[in-house]
Tab-separated table of C-alpha atoms in Angstrom:
chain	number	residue	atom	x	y	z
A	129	UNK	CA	-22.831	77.332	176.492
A	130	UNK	CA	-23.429	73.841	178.042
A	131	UNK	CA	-25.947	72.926	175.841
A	132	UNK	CA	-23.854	73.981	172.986
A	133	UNK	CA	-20.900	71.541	174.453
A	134	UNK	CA	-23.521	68.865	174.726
A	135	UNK	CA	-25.072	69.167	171.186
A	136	UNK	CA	-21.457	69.497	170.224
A	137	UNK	CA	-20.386	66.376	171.491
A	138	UNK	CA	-23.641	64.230	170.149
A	139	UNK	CA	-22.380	65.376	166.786
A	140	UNK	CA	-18.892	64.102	167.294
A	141	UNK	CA	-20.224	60.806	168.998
A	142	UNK	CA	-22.589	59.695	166.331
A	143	UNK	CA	-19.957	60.747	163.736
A	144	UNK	CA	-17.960	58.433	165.455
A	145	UNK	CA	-20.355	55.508	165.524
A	146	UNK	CA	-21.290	56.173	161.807
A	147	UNK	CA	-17.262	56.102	161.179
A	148	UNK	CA	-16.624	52.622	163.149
A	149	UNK	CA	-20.169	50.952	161.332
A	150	UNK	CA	-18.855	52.375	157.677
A	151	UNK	CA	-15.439	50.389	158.506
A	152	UNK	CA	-16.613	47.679	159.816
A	153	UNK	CA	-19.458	46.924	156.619
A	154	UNK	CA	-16.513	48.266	154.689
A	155	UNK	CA	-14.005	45.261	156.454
A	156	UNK	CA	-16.925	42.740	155.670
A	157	UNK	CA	-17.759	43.545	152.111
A	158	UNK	CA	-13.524	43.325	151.528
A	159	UNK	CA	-12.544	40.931	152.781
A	160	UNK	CA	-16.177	38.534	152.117
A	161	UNK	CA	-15.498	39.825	148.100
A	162	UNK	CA	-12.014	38.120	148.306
A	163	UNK	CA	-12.735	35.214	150.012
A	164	UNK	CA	-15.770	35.062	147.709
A	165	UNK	CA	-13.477	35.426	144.593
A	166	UNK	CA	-11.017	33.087	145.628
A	167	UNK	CA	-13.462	30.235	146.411
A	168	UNK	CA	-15.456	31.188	142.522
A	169	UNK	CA	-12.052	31.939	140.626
A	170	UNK	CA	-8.859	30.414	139.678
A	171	UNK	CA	-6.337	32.314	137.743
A	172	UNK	CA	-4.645	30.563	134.925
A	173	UNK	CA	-1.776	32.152	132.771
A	174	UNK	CA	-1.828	31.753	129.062
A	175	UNK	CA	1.474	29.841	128.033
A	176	UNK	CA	0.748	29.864	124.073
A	177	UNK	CA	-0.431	31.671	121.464
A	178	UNK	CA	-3.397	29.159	120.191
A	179	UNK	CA	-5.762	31.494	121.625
A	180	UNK	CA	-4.730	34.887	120.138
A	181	UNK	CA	-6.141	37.318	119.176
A	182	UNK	CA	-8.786	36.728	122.084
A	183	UNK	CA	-6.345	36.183	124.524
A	184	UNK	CA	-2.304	36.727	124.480
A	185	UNK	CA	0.527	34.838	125.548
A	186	UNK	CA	1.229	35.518	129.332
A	187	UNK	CA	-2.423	36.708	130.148
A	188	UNK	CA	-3.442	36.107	133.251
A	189	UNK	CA	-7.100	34.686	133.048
A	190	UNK	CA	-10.098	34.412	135.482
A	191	UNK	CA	-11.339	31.159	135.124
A	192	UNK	CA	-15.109	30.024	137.276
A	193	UNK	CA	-14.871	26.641	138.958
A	194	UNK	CA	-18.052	25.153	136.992
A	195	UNK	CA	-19.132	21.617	136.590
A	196	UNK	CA	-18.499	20.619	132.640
A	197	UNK	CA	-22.677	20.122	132.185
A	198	UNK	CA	-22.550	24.211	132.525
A	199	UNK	CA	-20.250	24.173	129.534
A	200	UNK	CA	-22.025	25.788	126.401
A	201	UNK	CA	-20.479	26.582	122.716
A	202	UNK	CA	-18.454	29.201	122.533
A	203	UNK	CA	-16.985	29.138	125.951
A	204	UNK	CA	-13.186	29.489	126.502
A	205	UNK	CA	-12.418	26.677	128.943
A	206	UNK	CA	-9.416	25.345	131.010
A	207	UNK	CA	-9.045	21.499	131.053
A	208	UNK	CA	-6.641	19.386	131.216
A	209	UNK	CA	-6.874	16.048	129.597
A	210	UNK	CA	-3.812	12.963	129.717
A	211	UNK	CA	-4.357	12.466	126.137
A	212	UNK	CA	-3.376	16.189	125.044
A	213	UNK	CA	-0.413	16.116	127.676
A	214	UNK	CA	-2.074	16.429	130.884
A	215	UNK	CA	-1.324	20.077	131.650
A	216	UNK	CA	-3.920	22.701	131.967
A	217	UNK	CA	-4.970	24.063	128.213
A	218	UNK	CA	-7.214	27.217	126.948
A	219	UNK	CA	-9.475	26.120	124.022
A	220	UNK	CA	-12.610	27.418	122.850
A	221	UNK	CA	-16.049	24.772	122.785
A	222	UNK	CA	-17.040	24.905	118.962
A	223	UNK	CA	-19.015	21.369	119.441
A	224	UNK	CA	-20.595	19.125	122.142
A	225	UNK	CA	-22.257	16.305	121.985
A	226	UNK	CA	-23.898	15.160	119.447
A	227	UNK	CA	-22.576	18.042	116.614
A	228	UNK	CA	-21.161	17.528	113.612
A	229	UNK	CA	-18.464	19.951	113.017
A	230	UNK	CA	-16.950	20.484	109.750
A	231	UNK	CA	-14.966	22.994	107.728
A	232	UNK	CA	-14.920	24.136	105.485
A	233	UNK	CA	-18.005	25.713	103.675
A	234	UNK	CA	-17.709	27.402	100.225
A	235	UNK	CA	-17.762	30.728	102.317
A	236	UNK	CA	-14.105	29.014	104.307
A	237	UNK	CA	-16.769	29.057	107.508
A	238	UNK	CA	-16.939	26.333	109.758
A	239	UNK	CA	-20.579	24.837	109.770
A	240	UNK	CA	-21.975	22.902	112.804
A	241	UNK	CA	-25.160	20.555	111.776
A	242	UNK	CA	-24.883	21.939	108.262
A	243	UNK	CA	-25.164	25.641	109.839
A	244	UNK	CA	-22.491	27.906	108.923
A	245	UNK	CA	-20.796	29.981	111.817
A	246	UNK	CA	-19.087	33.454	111.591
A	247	UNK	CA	-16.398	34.022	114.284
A	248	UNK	CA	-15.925	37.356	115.282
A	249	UNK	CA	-13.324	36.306	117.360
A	250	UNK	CA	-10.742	35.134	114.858
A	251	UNK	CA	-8.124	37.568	113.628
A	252	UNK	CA	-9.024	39.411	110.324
A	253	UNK	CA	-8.709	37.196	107.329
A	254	UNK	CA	-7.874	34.219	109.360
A	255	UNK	CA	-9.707	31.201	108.020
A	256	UNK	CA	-12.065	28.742	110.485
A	257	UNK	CA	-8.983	26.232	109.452
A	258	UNK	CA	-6.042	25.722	107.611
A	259	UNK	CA	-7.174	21.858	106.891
A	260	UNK	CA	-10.724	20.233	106.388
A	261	UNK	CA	-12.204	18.368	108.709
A	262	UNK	CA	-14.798	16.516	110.226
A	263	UNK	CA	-16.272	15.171	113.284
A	264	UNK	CA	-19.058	13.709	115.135
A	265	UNK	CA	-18.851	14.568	118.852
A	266	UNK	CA	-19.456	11.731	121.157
A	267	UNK	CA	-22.055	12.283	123.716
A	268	UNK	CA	-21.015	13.917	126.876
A	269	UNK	CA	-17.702	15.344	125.053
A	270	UNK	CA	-16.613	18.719	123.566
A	271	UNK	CA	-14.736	19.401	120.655
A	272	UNK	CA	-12.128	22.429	121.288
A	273	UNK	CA	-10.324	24.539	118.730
A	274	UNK	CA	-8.221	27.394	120.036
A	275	UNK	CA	-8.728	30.929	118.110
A	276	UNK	CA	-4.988	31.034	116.222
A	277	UNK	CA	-6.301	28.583	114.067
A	278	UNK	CA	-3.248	28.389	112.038
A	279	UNK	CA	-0.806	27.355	115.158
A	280	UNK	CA	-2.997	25.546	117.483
A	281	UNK	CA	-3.037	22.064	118.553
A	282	UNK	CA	-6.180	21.132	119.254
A	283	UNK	CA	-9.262	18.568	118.234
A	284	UNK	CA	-8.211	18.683	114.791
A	285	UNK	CA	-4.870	17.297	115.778
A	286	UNK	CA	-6.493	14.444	117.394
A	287	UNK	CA	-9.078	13.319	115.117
A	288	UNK	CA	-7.111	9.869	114.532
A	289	UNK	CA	-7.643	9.518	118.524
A	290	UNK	CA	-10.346	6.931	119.581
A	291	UNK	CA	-12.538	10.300	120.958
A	292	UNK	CA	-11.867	11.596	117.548
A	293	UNK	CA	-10.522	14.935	119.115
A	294	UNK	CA	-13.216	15.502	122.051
A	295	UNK	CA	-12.594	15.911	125.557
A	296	UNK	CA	-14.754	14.813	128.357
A	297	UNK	CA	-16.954	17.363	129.782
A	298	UNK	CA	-15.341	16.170	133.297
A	299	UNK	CA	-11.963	17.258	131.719
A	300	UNK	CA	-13.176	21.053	132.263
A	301	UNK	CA	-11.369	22.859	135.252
A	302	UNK	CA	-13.113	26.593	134.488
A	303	UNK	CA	-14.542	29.140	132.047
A	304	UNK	CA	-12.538	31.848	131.434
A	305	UNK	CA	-14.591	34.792	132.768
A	306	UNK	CA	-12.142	37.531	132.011
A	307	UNK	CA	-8.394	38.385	131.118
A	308	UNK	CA	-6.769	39.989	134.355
A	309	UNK	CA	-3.530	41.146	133.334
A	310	UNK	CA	-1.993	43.269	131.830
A	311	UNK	CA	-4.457	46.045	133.014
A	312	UNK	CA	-4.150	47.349	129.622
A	313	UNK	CA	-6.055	43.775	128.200
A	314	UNK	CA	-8.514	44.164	131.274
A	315	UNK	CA	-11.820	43.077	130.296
A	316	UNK	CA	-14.713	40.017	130.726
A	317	UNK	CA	-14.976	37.471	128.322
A	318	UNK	CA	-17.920	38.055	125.179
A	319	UNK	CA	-20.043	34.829	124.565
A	320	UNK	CA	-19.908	34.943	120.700
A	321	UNK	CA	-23.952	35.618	119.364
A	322	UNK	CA	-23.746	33.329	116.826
A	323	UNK	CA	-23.928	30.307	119.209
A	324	UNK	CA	-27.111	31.709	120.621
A	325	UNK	CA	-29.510	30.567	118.147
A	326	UNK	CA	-27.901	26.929	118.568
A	327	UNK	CA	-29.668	24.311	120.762
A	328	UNK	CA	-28.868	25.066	124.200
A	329	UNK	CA	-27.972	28.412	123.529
A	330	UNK	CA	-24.639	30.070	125.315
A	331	UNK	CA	-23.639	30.239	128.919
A	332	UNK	CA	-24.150	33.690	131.128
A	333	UNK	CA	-21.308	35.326	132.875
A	334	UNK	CA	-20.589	34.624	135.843
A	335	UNK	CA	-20.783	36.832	139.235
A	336	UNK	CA	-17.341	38.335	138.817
A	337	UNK	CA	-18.464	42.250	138.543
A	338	UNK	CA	-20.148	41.703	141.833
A	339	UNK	CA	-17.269	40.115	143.323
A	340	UNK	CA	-15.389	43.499	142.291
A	341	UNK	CA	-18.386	45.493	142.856
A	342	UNK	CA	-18.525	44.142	147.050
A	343	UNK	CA	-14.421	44.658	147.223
A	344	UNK	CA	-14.565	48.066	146.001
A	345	UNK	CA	-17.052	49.294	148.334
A	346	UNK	CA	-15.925	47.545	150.620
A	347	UNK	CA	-12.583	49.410	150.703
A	348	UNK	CA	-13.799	53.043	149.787
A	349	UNK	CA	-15.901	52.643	153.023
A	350	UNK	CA	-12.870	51.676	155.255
A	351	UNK	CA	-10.978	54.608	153.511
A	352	UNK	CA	-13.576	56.863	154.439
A	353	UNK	CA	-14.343	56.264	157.436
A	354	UNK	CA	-11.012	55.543	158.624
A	355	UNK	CA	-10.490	59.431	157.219
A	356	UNK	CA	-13.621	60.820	159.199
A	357	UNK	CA	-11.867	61.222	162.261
A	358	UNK	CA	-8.689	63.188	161.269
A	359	UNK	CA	-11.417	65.044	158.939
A	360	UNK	CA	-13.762	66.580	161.268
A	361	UNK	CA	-10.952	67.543	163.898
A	362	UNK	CA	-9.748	69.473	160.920
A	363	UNK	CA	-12.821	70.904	159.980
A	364	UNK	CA	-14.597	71.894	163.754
A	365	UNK	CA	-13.559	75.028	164.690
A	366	UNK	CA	-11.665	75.630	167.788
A	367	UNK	CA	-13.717	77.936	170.109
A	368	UNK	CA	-13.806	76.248	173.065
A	369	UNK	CA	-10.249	77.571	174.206
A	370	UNK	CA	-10.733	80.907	173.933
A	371	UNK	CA	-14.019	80.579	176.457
A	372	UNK	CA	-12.174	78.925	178.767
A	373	UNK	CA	-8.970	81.399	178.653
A	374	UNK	CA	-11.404	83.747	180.017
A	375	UNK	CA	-13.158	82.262	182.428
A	376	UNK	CA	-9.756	81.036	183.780
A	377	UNK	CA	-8.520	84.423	183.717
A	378	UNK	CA	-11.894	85.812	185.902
A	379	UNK	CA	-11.826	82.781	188.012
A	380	UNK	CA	-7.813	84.142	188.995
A	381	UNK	CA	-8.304	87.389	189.697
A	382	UNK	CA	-10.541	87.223	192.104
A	383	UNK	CA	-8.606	84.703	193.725
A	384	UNK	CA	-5.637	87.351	194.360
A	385	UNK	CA	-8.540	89.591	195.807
A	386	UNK	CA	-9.739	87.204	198.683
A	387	UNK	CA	-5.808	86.257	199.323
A	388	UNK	CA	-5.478	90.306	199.812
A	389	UNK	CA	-7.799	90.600	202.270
């Protein structure tokens, strides 16, 4: 019976070392996934509709603090430049430096170096652009079109400017990563395939679905074993009382005996 009480209690004390380890990794990979998050992400909200039908008015977007050298084609940036207002704007890179961008092509396509680009992106039957244009970005610059093509303001609009309607890569603040809200929009951003087989290729995500990944485990291991405790008390069976009962009730009998005699 003692040994059984012993064994009994090892159980419950390594269940309750294995409970305070699992929240204590669990408190770790939380809040380090949050702190990692903040310090990686900055969340922008969408205040127009240039960028529809990729991403709405009101989104709330994850944007990675990058340097602008990491910028590729086909990235959805946030920048904010004092010749386009100097307020943070959401465009999409369709040239850096270097490119010739033009539109359109007999197709209506927008061609970059003479190579005609399909853009799954835009909304069906949109065209690349509701004006011709061209441009020859300047080295170290980026020339940004938002996906509403027939509302947004954007490098075509400042073509007259002396950058001819590029942006410094140093104007970049972040690459949109993913849209955050509503949860019904949820999702990470696609880098468009038809960049790839352009010099320099596109950019790769970055390491939000690990920063999710950590804060999830994280918090189903402070859940759980926050909820081992109340668990097993539920779960052991109650014996022990019903030994002792007796014993108590042996143990006072024969002390009425001895007080007899």
């Amino acid at each position: 019976m003692s040994g059984a009480g012993r064994g009994e209690d090892g159980h419950g004390r390594a269940g309750r070392v294995l409970s305070g380890l699992a929240v204590a990794v669990g408190c770790v990979l939380f809040l380090g996934g949050f702190v990692w998050g903040a310090l990686l992400y900055q969340p922008y909200t969408v205040p127009t509709d240039s960028m529809e039908p990729t991403v709405m008015r009101g989104d709330r977007v994850l944007a990675e603090r990058i340097d602008g050298s990491e910028v590729r084609r086909g990235d959805v940036v946030v920048f904010k430049d004092k010749v386009w207002g100097d307020v943070p704007m959401l465009k999409r890179v369709v040239g850096v430096g270097g490119d010739k961008v033009e539109c359109c092509d007999r197709q209506g396509r927008m061609t970059i170096n003479g190579k005609p680009v399909d853009e799954p992106y835009l909304a069906a039957g949109s065209p690349a652009s509701i004006t011709a244009f061209s441009a020859t970005v300047p080295d170290g610059q980026l020339f940004l079109i938002g996906d509403h093509r027939t509302t947004s303001l954007d490098s075509r609009s400042h073509l007259a400017d002396a950058s001819h309607g590029a942006v410094p890569r140093s104007a970049v603040k972040g690459r949109v990563d993913a849209i955050a809200w509503p949860m019904g929009s949820w999702g990470m951003m696609d880098r468009p395939r038809t960049f790839a087989s352009l010099p320099g290729g596109t950019s790769h995500p970055g390491p939000l679905p690990l920063v999710l990944a950590s804060v999830i485990a994280g918090a189903v291991l402070v859940l759980g074993g926050a909820a081992y405790g109340p668990m097993a008390r539920r779960l052991t069976p109650r014996s022990g009382a019903g030994r002792d009962g007796g014993s108590g009730g042996r143990g006072g009998g024969k002390g009425v005996t001895t007080g007899v005699r």
